[in-house]
């Protein structure tokens, strides 16, 4: 079919995790015959095993469908699938920028969740046409009337406009396709204007280099044109361009409004940044598409191989992961306790979990990770400001003027009976209460401002346990604020164990120190000499536990006789143990490094 911009629809699907986004995408591919029945399986667009297993979308995907509508015309539908988790908010915002419309999917049994609302706000910021869809209406536990009303309360419109579907069985999905045609506007870009194409994703191909997925906003790109990435000025030739079916489909031209890919022997995935603008090297656009920013890691953790000789293998594994995940950053670091490893930056806790899982599965790496922590801004007494993402790099207390930590705006959506539990949890985590809003008579939206450091531990697990799994949680970074933070050190026989150092709030330091020393006393095996476990802030010891030594009964051979003989033997043993303590080295088992993670139990 010849290209007609009026017959193009670019849209995405936004939903909370497990509300049926990937299943709805499967049905759309099936009805438009984009995927043959032989190749069809659930979650077609989720290519990773991890995505299939967990039922989540980690990487953004795009696919082009052709659909003959009821008016007899044939349309091109570009579906840009988006990740559904808070860690990938920036990627979601760029994918939304590439669309004119969005299908808002809400589970008819569970109702509106936190992630749904945050992604909906992103869509409204980008002026997208919203098509509200209730999924799983065939479930016995579905409440379509209540959920439809709550969607209308959130986005406006009429209850009749909310479409009821069952993505699993396909009921109501053809009507969704018709709604896409009639309700989402076609793209408006001028084909004769200078080229401006938005990068919304990129993947690394070991034979072709970085493959850029983009939406052409204005202008026309031809095969062989010289292009430039506007954020870094890197120039390449568009050796191959094309549209995205299940595989790549090469074409000669990409015009305004189209979604496609560019291959140009880009050696480094870091050159092709999500949100960047592609234009022609000659007579190109002068202004990039607004909204681009460098993705910065928010959570940091030390990753070490369990066997020291696997260090280079771990480096290679992380480099290979980085090829398909530009948000992953790492630098080498050393630890007295754990040896050589890397300080790795992640977008959030899910991102960290995924990277650890992939290192274990895809590269068979056996690793130890230290406590995740955030990035602190430390202002010294000489006026200098430094960034600290590793507790062992924290300067001495005497040199510090004040420490700032990142704060987030948290949105918790929960049934009303768990409000008390959740407010108590947020208060314990130094939360500042902001607002309560009732979405329906039995669902409420709680808003708090929380330190990011308090939610990277086990906040999500605690949230799920106090709400019996019903509460959902979403957050966004707002600013950094000054806090009374201290570095808590752990010492074994006077030697600090850098891998167990952590940065905590002053009010929680004593409690944390006591719990940590108790836990280590259980985990560190007994030696022939006594082991002192101490938690300290600077030079001040705030908690201490002792692992008792194994004791041989040296007086067993004395039957009665003078007491001085026994005393002499005991003194000799005491001297021996003292010498042993000076040369003896305490081995810290792997579980001890994981113990800090469960400190809030």
XYZ file of C-alpha atoms in Angstrom:
601
model
C 0.000 0.000 0.000
C 1.214 3.568 -0.749
C 2.099 5.710 2.253
C -0.649 8.046 3.457
C -0.047 9.800 6.766
C -3.805 9.982 7.426
C -3.915 6.150 7.482
C -1.239 5.837 10.242
C -1.975 5.418 13.946
C 0.829 5.412 16.547
C -0.265 4.206 19.961
C 0.932 2.485 23.119
C -0.648 0.484 25.933
C -0.214 1.713 29.511
C -1.113 -0.398 32.529
C 0.027 -1.553 35.955
C 2.056 -4.780 36.183
C -0.107 -7.872 35.551
C -3.185 -6.013 34.280
C -3.004 -7.743 30.893
C -1.026 -5.328 28.701
C 1.089 -8.004 26.954
C -1.959 -10.294 26.547
C -3.938 -7.496 24.874
C -0.957 -6.861 22.559
C -0.987 -10.609 21.670
C -4.697 -10.412 20.681
C -4.100 -7.315 18.524
C -1.263 -9.113 16.699
C -3.495 -12.151 16.225
C -6.515 -10.255 14.856
C -4.380 -8.191 12.446
C -2.622 -11.431 11.309
C 0.768 -9.841 12.072
C 1.876 -13.101 13.688
C 0.914 -16.420 12.139
C -0.911 -18.946 14.325
C 2.144 -21.220 14.133
C 4.427 -18.518 15.637
C 1.893 -17.342 18.211
C 2.639 -17.801 21.908
C 1.735 -15.750 24.971
C 3.629 -12.478 25.509
C 5.025 -12.398 21.952
C 6.627 -8.989 22.442
C 8.359 -10.039 25.683
C 11.443 -11.702 24.256
C 13.407 -12.380 27.475
C 12.787 -15.542 29.525
C 12.670 -13.317 32.589
C 9.846 -11.225 31.066
C 7.876 -14.361 30.202
C 8.283 -15.828 33.709
C 7.526 -12.733 35.751
C 4.808 -11.410 33.458
C 6.489 -8.013 33.229
C 7.865 -5.964 30.336
C 11.484 -4.956 30.935
C 12.550 -3.697 27.495
C 10.316 -1.490 25.365
C 9.143 -3.164 22.118
C 7.552 -1.856 18.933
C 5.683 -3.615 16.114
C 3.836 -2.543 12.950
C 0.433 -3.990 12.083
C -1.802 -3.506 9.045
C -5.552 -3.587 9.649
C -8.529 -3.331 7.290
C -11.137 -1.402 9.232
C -14.908 -1.665 8.917
C -14.890 1.386 6.604
C -12.987 -0.761 4.054
C -9.755 1.280 4.322
C -6.400 -0.283 5.257
C -4.523 1.362 8.133
C -0.959 1.102 9.519
C -0.942 0.662 13.287
C 2.362 1.131 15.139
C 2.186 -0.349 18.643
C 4.986 0.865 20.900
C 4.935 -1.384 23.965
C 6.244 0.194 27.163
C 7.791 -1.190 30.379
C 5.299 -1.112 33.251
C 7.594 -0.594 36.253
C 8.542 2.580 38.109
C 12.283 2.023 37.459
C 11.732 2.590 33.730
C 9.623 5.785 33.921
C 11.928 7.780 31.629
C 11.789 5.091 28.895
C 7.985 5.098 29.217
C 7.878 8.903 28.827
C 9.948 8.743 25.588
C 7.805 5.924 24.174
C 4.692 8.009 24.928
C 6.273 10.996 23.163
C 6.455 8.841 20.005
C 2.660 8.220 20.068
C -0.563 10.148 19.459
C -2.756 7.899 21.586
C -2.705 5.408 24.450
C -4.874 2.486 25.505
C -5.295 2.673 29.275
C -5.741 -0.903 30.534
C -7.235 -1.423 34.000
C -7.932 -4.813 35.584
C -11.711 -5.063 36.199
C -11.055 -7.148 39.331
C -8.248 -5.071 40.906
C -9.164 -1.554 39.808
C -6.824 1.410 39.387
C -3.282 0.961 40.740
C -0.444 3.422 41.421
C 1.541 2.698 38.270
C -1.580 3.173 36.129
C -2.023 6.694 37.485
C 1.622 7.759 37.091
C 1.795 6.478 33.492
C -1.584 8.090 32.750
C -0.257 11.459 33.943
C 2.793 10.989 31.668
C 0.413 10.309 28.752
C -1.700 13.395 29.527
C 1.469 15.539 29.738
C 2.246 14.425 26.166
C -1.347 15.330 25.033
C -2.212 11.746 24.092
C -5.756 10.652 23.278
C -6.718 8.106 25.957
C -8.871 5.045 25.194
C -9.942 3.520 28.553
C -10.194 -0.286 28.498
C -11.273 -2.613 31.319
C -9.622 -6.012 31.019
C -10.620 -9.367 32.578
C -14.368 -8.523 32.608
C -15.079 -12.280 32.341
C -13.607 -13.001 35.806
C -16.105 -13.848 38.575
C -14.379 -11.308 40.863
C -14.685 -8.446 38.311
C -16.472 -5.222 39.339
C -16.955 -3.536 35.936
C -19.442 -0.873 37.093
C -17.308 0.332 40.029
C -14.019 0.202 38.071
C -15.567 2.001 35.055
C -16.818 4.768 37.339
C -13.382 5.151 38.992
C -11.742 5.440 35.523
C -14.248 8.159 34.531
C -13.610 9.989 37.843
C -9.899 9.928 37.004
C -9.883 10.942 33.314
C -13.362 12.388 32.713
C -15.752 11.385 29.917
C -18.695 8.995 30.126
C -18.983 5.504 31.598
C -20.202 4.247 28.176
C -16.822 5.230 26.657
C -14.988 2.703 28.876
C -14.585 -0.497 26.849
C -14.912 -3.907 28.505
C -12.676 -6.664 27.098
C -11.189 -10.020 27.926
C -7.693 -10.016 26.402
C -7.334 -13.736 27.143
C -10.418 -14.853 25.193
C -10.420 -11.966 22.664
C -13.895 -10.666 23.622
C -14.203 -6.943 22.799
C -10.719 -6.662 21.215
C -11.978 -5.975 17.613
C -13.912 -2.981 19.022
C -10.644 -1.710 20.562
C -9.035 -1.796 17.091
C -11.917 0.254 15.664
C -11.579 2.733 18.549
C -7.866 3.127 17.723
C -8.797 4.045 14.118
C -11.582 6.496 15.015
C -10.379 8.060 18.277
C -6.595 8.360 17.928
C -5.544 11.172 15.536
C -3.066 10.503 12.700
C 0.466 12.002 12.977
C 0.890 15.610 11.838
C 4.607 15.860 10.894
C 5.681 17.775 7.785
C 7.560 15.509 5.330
C 9.357 18.499 3.743
C 10.719 19.919 7.028
C 14.286 19.094 8.229
C 14.531 15.566 9.652
C 13.781 15.095 13.362
C 13.415 11.514 14.622
C 12.980 10.562 18.285
C 14.932 7.549 19.644
C 12.669 5.605 22.002
C 14.807 2.451 22.293
C 17.958 0.769 21.014
C 19.272 -2.796 21.061
C 22.726 -4.163 20.362
C 23.309 -6.630 17.544
C 26.738 -8.280 17.694
C 27.045 -8.225 13.882
C 25.459 -4.849 13.028
C 26.155 -2.716 16.113
C 23.526 -0.633 17.890
C 20.087 -0.775 16.218
C 18.126 2.443 16.850
C 14.316 2.333 17.159
C 12.849 5.731 16.342
C 9.711 7.649 15.423
C 10.124 10.163 12.576
C 8.480 13.357 13.817
C 9.288 15.557 10.802
C 11.074 15.209 7.496
C 12.146 12.135 5.522
C 15.035 9.714 6.034
C 16.440 7.797 3.067
C 18.736 4.791 3.078
C 22.379 5.927 2.850
C 21.779 9.427 4.338
C 24.394 10.740 6.772
C 22.796 11.262 10.180
C 23.861 12.890 13.433
C 22.751 12.241 17.042
C 22.074 15.714 18.415
C 22.985 15.088 22.099
C 26.577 14.037 21.371
C 27.217 15.081 17.759
C 28.168 11.522 16.677
C 27.801 11.001 12.888
C 26.931 7.792 11.033
C 25.481 6.657 7.714
C 21.995 5.083 7.700
C 23.222 1.848 6.057
C 19.849 0.159 6.563
C 16.476 1.566 7.556
C 13.116 -0.124 7.790
C 9.909 -0.831 9.676
C 9.375 -3.145 12.618
C 7.441 -6.333 12.081
C 8.300 -9.286 14.340
C 11.652 -9.005 12.571
C 13.155 -6.001 10.779
C 11.696 -5.194 7.344
C 14.113 -3.032 5.284
C 12.732 -0.107 3.248
C 14.264 2.748 1.219
C 12.500 5.608 3.047
C 11.039 6.494 6.458
C 8.645 9.460 6.349
C 7.145 11.755 8.965
C 4.764 9.805 11.216
C 6.433 6.413 10.664
C 8.065 4.220 13.294
C 11.119 2.228 12.254
C 14.744 1.313 12.851
C 18.147 2.628 11.732
C 21.343 0.552 11.468
C 24.544 2.499 10.955
C 27.475 0.448 12.366
C 27.164 2.244 15.721
C 29.773 0.449 17.831
C 28.606 1.680 21.224
C 25.034 1.518 22.565
C 25.903 4.538 24.766
C 25.971 6.686 21.586
C 22.287 5.944 20.944
C 20.601 7.431 23.982
C 16.868 7.070 24.589
C 15.137 10.417 24.005
C 17.853 11.764 21.674
C 17.016 13.369 18.304
C 18.340 12.041 14.971
C 18.715 14.526 12.127
C 20.609 14.888 8.842
C 24.291 15.776 9.094
C 23.751 18.420 6.352
C 20.758 20.791 6.364
C 19.475 19.097 9.500
C 17.217 20.448 12.230
C 18.633 23.047 14.614
C 16.400 22.294 17.616
C 16.210 18.787 19.127
C 12.910 17.279 20.293
C 12.462 18.546 23.895
C 12.529 16.238 26.919
C 15.893 14.496 26.476
C 17.963 13.786 29.583
C 20.743 11.400 30.539
C 19.404 8.492 32.567
C 21.149 8.488 35.927
C 21.399 5.483 38.254
C 19.531 5.926 41.551
C 20.636 2.829 43.489
C 24.226 1.599 43.897
C 25.563 -1.732 45.065
C 28.905 -3.534 45.129
C 28.944 -6.693 42.995
C 31.766 -9.164 43.704
C 32.560 -12.640 42.339
C 32.535 -15.330 45.054
C 35.784 -16.700 43.591
C 38.478 -14.008 43.133
C 39.687 -15.553 39.850
C 36.259 -14.818 38.248
C 36.833 -11.031 38.362
C 37.631 -10.661 34.628
C 34.718 -12.944 33.741
C 32.393 -10.702 35.795
C 33.719 -7.633 33.957
C 33.021 -9.286 30.577
C 29.503 -10.292 31.713
C 28.668 -6.744 32.852
C 30.018 -5.306 29.572
C 27.789 -7.678 27.576
C 24.754 -6.736 29.681
C 25.537 -3.047 29.182
C 25.368 -3.543 25.403
C 21.606 -4.050 25.670
C 21.071 -1.903 28.757
C 22.618 1.564 28.478
C 21.191 2.524 31.902
C 23.591 0.075 33.613
C 26.840 1.696 34.794
C 29.774 0.175 36.663
C 33.297 1.024 37.864
C 35.889 -1.302 39.456
C 36.300 -1.158 43.239
C 38.124 -3.152 45.896
C 37.044 -4.260 49.330
C 39.256 -5.592 52.122
C 36.614 -8.203 52.935
C 35.448 -9.177 49.446
C 38.448 -8.488 47.198
C 38.056 -7.092 43.670
C 34.628 -6.265 42.281
C 32.512 -3.479 40.774
C 30.371 -0.602 42.012
C 27.255 -0.935 39.873
C 24.584 1.745 39.368
C 20.946 0.726 38.793
C 17.737 2.601 37.947
C 15.990 1.050 40.946
C 15.458 -2.157 42.910
C 13.693 -4.078 40.116
C 16.480 -3.138 37.697
C 19.032 -4.392 40.253
C 17.135 -7.659 40.721
C 16.925 -8.201 36.943
C 20.659 -7.567 36.430
C 21.566 -10.002 39.244
C 19.209 -12.618 37.816
C 20.641 -12.212 34.297
C 24.232 -12.438 35.567
C 23.338 -15.694 37.269
C 21.288 -17.199 34.397
C 22.901 -15.994 31.205
C 26.529 -15.914 32.363
C 26.538 -18.493 35.216
C 28.138 -15.941 37.533
C 28.205 -16.678 41.249
C 28.149 -13.226 42.881
C 27.866 -11.473 46.249
C 26.160 -8.066 46.353
C 26.577 -5.530 49.135
C 23.763 -3.489 50.671
C 22.110 -1.255 48.049
C 22.439 2.440 48.825
C 21.716 5.777 47.187
C 23.875 8.734 46.138
C 24.537 11.366 48.821
C 25.689 14.978 48.369
C 28.262 15.758 51.074
C 29.244 19.390 51.711
C 32.590 19.651 53.493
C 33.643 22.380 55.936
C 35.972 23.845 53.284
C 32.916 24.501 51.060
C 33.594 21.647 48.622
C 30.649 19.370 47.649
C 31.307 15.733 46.788
C 29.051 12.878 45.664
C 29.215 9.650 47.680
C 27.621 6.397 46.483
C 29.706 4.013 48.607
C 29.640 4.161 52.439
C 33.382 3.409 52.631
C 34.071 6.655 50.672
C 32.287 8.822 53.257
C 34.750 11.422 54.697
C 35.460 11.671 58.458
C 32.657 13.264 60.493
C 34.915 16.135 61.517
C 35.288 17.283 57.898
C 31.549 17.231 57.058
C 29.365 20.348 57.239
C 26.134 18.583 56.218
C 24.851 15.642 54.106
C 21.943 15.765 51.638
C 19.991 12.709 50.536
C 17.474 12.232 47.675
C 13.751 12.396 48.482
C 10.893 10.889 46.482
C 7.176 11.569 46.212
C 5.486 8.248 46.924
C 1.961 7.370 45.854
C 0.323 4.381 47.559
C -3.072 3.116 46.423
C -4.727 0.790 48.918
C -8.063 -0.529 50.187
C -9.219 1.662 53.078
C -8.780 -1.005 55.803
C -4.952 -0.881 55.432
C -4.543 2.908 55.735
C -3.402 2.717 59.379
C -0.782 0.019 58.721
C 0.626 1.858 55.706
C 0.768 5.238 57.469
C 2.643 3.593 60.337
C 5.101 2.013 57.863
C 5.723 5.396 56.192
C 6.211 7.115 59.578
C 8.791 4.466 60.549
C 10.640 5.204 57.287
C 10.856 8.955 58.062
C 7.960 9.763 55.736
C 6.291 13.193 55.535
C 2.529 12.918 55.057
C 1.196 15.051 52.174
C -2.319 14.071 51.122
C -5.116 11.478 51.126
C -7.545 11.194 48.232
C -10.461 8.749 47.948
C -10.658 7.193 44.471
C -13.757 5.143 45.345
C -15.544 4.470 48.631
C -13.098 1.656 49.480
C -9.888 2.682 47.648
C -7.639 5.503 48.716
C -4.582 7.283 47.292
C -2.007 8.095 50.028
C 0.801 10.537 49.212
C 4.031 10.778 51.188
C 7.485 12.259 50.758
C 10.119 9.681 51.718
C 13.932 9.464 51.680
C 14.945 7.212 48.757
C 17.375 5.368 51.063
C 14.424 4.173 53.168
C 12.645 2.526 50.232
C 15.581 0.784 48.508
C 15.854 -1.807 51.278
C 12.729 -3.858 51.736
C 10.011 -1.183 51.686
C 8.099 -2.815 48.829
C 8.051 -6.224 50.582
C 6.896 -4.630 53.838
C 4.217 -2.651 51.978
C 2.858 -5.843 50.434
C 2.895 -7.744 53.742
C 1.114 -5.050 55.811
C -1.544 -4.660 53.096
C -1.828 -8.423 52.354
C -0.689 -7.756 48.797
C -3.450 -5.256 47.936
C -1.519 -1.965 48.034
C 0.378 -0.696 44.994
C 3.254 1.743 45.077
C 4.857 4.252 42.746
C 7.408 7.011 43.271
C 9.225 9.858 41.539
C 12.386 11.697 42.545
C 11.727 15.270 43.717
C 14.850 16.799 45.326
C 17.692 16.378 47.830
C 17.347 17.449 51.468
C 19.733 17.856 54.365
C 19.466 15.028 56.926
C 21.330 13.949 60.050
C 23.072 10.939 58.562
C 25.987 8.972 59.972
C 28.248 6.218 58.693
C 27.861 3.026 60.705
C 31.024 0.884 60.689
C 31.359 -2.748 61.706
C 34.637 -3.930 63.250
C 35.861 -7.447 63.954
C 38.638 -7.447 66.590
C 39.210 -3.771 65.833
C 39.502 -4.162 62.039
C 36.726 -2.418 60.034
C 34.854 -4.594 57.508
C 34.236 -2.093 54.687
C 31.641 -4.244 52.908
C 29.360 -4.083 55.969
C 29.535 -0.276 56.359
C 26.245 1.498 55.829
C 24.877 5.056 56.004
C 21.900 5.457 58.351
C 19.922 8.223 60.021
C 21.336 9.251 63.408
C 18.116 8.268 65.238
C 18.233 4.734 63.830
C 21.977 4.128 64.229
C 21.912 2.607 67.753
C 19.080 0.243 66.952
C 20.692 -0.766 63.650
C 24.104 -1.292 65.323
C 22.620 -3.530 68.002
C 20.678 -5.650 65.501
C 23.685 -5.938 63.196
C 26.125 -7.092 65.908
C 23.536 -9.609 67.175
C 23.071 -11.020 63.696
C 26.801 -11.296 63.049
C 27.354 -13.064 66.372
C 24.988 -15.814 65.140
C 26.611 -16.032 61.702
C 30.350 -15.824 62.378
C 31.721 -19.270 63.312
C 33.601 -19.678 66.612
C 37.416 -19.704 66.457
C 40.138 -20.784 68.891
C 40.225 -17.135 70.029
C 37.587 -14.639 71.138
C 36.085 -12.343 68.439
C 34.825 -8.867 69.355
C 32.093 -7.571 67.010
C 31.602 -3.818 67.337
C 29.378 -1.268 65.608
C 30.746 2.249 65.696
C 30.029 5.790 64.533
C 33.448 7.324 63.946
C 35.498 6.377 67.018
C 32.463 5.888 69.278
C 31.452 2.243 69.753
C 27.651 2.016 70.042
C 27.118 -1.769 70.215
C 29.237 -4.819 70.975
C 28.823 -8.578 70.894
C 31.427 -11.292 71.516
C 31.864 -14.663 69.819
C 33.297 -16.891 72.575
C 36.415 -18.923 71.850
C 36.563 -22.705 71.768
C 38.193 -23.721 75.071
C 40.337 -26.759 75.671
C 40.370 -27.965 79.285
C 44.128 -27.736 79.971
C 43.659 -28.557 83.678
C 42.115 -31.973 82.987
C 45.425 -33.745 83.639
C 45.728 -32.234 87.158
C 44.256 -34.525 89.802
C 44.072 -32.446 92.944
C 47.437 -30.945 93.930
C 48.481 -27.304 94.304
C 46.207 -24.605 92.795
C 49.259 -22.712 91.457
C 49.909 -25.545 88.994
C 46.423 -25.116 87.497
C 46.810 -21.334 87.454
C 50.109 -21.629 85.594
C 48.509 -23.801 82.888
C 45.560 -21.406 82.495
C 47.909 -18.387 82.231
C 49.929 -20.201 79.553
C 46.701 -20.917 77.604
C 45.640 -17.276 77.952
C 48.974 -16.080 76.486
C 48.644 -18.509 73.578
C 45.119 -17.278 72.799
C 46.321 -13.654 72.942
C 49.077 -14.414 70.393
C 46.589 -16.315 68.218
C 44.194 -13.352 68.262
C 46.965 -11.073 66.977
C 47.757 -13.241 63.959
C 44.373 -14.947 63.469
C 42.123 -13.702 60.647
C 38.330 -13.805 61.001
C 36.602 -15.232 57.922
C 33.238 -13.540 57.344
C 30.733 -15.944 55.741
C 28.658 -14.860 52.700
C 25.424 -14.819 54.741
C 26.803 -11.990 56.879
C 26.797 -9.626 53.901
C 23.178 -10.505 53.195
C 22.310 -10.107 56.886
C 22.290 -6.315 56.632
C 19.412 -6.573 54.149
C 17.192 -8.153 56.783
C 18.138 -5.693 59.508
C 14.667 -4.149 59.634
C 13.038 -7.507 60.473
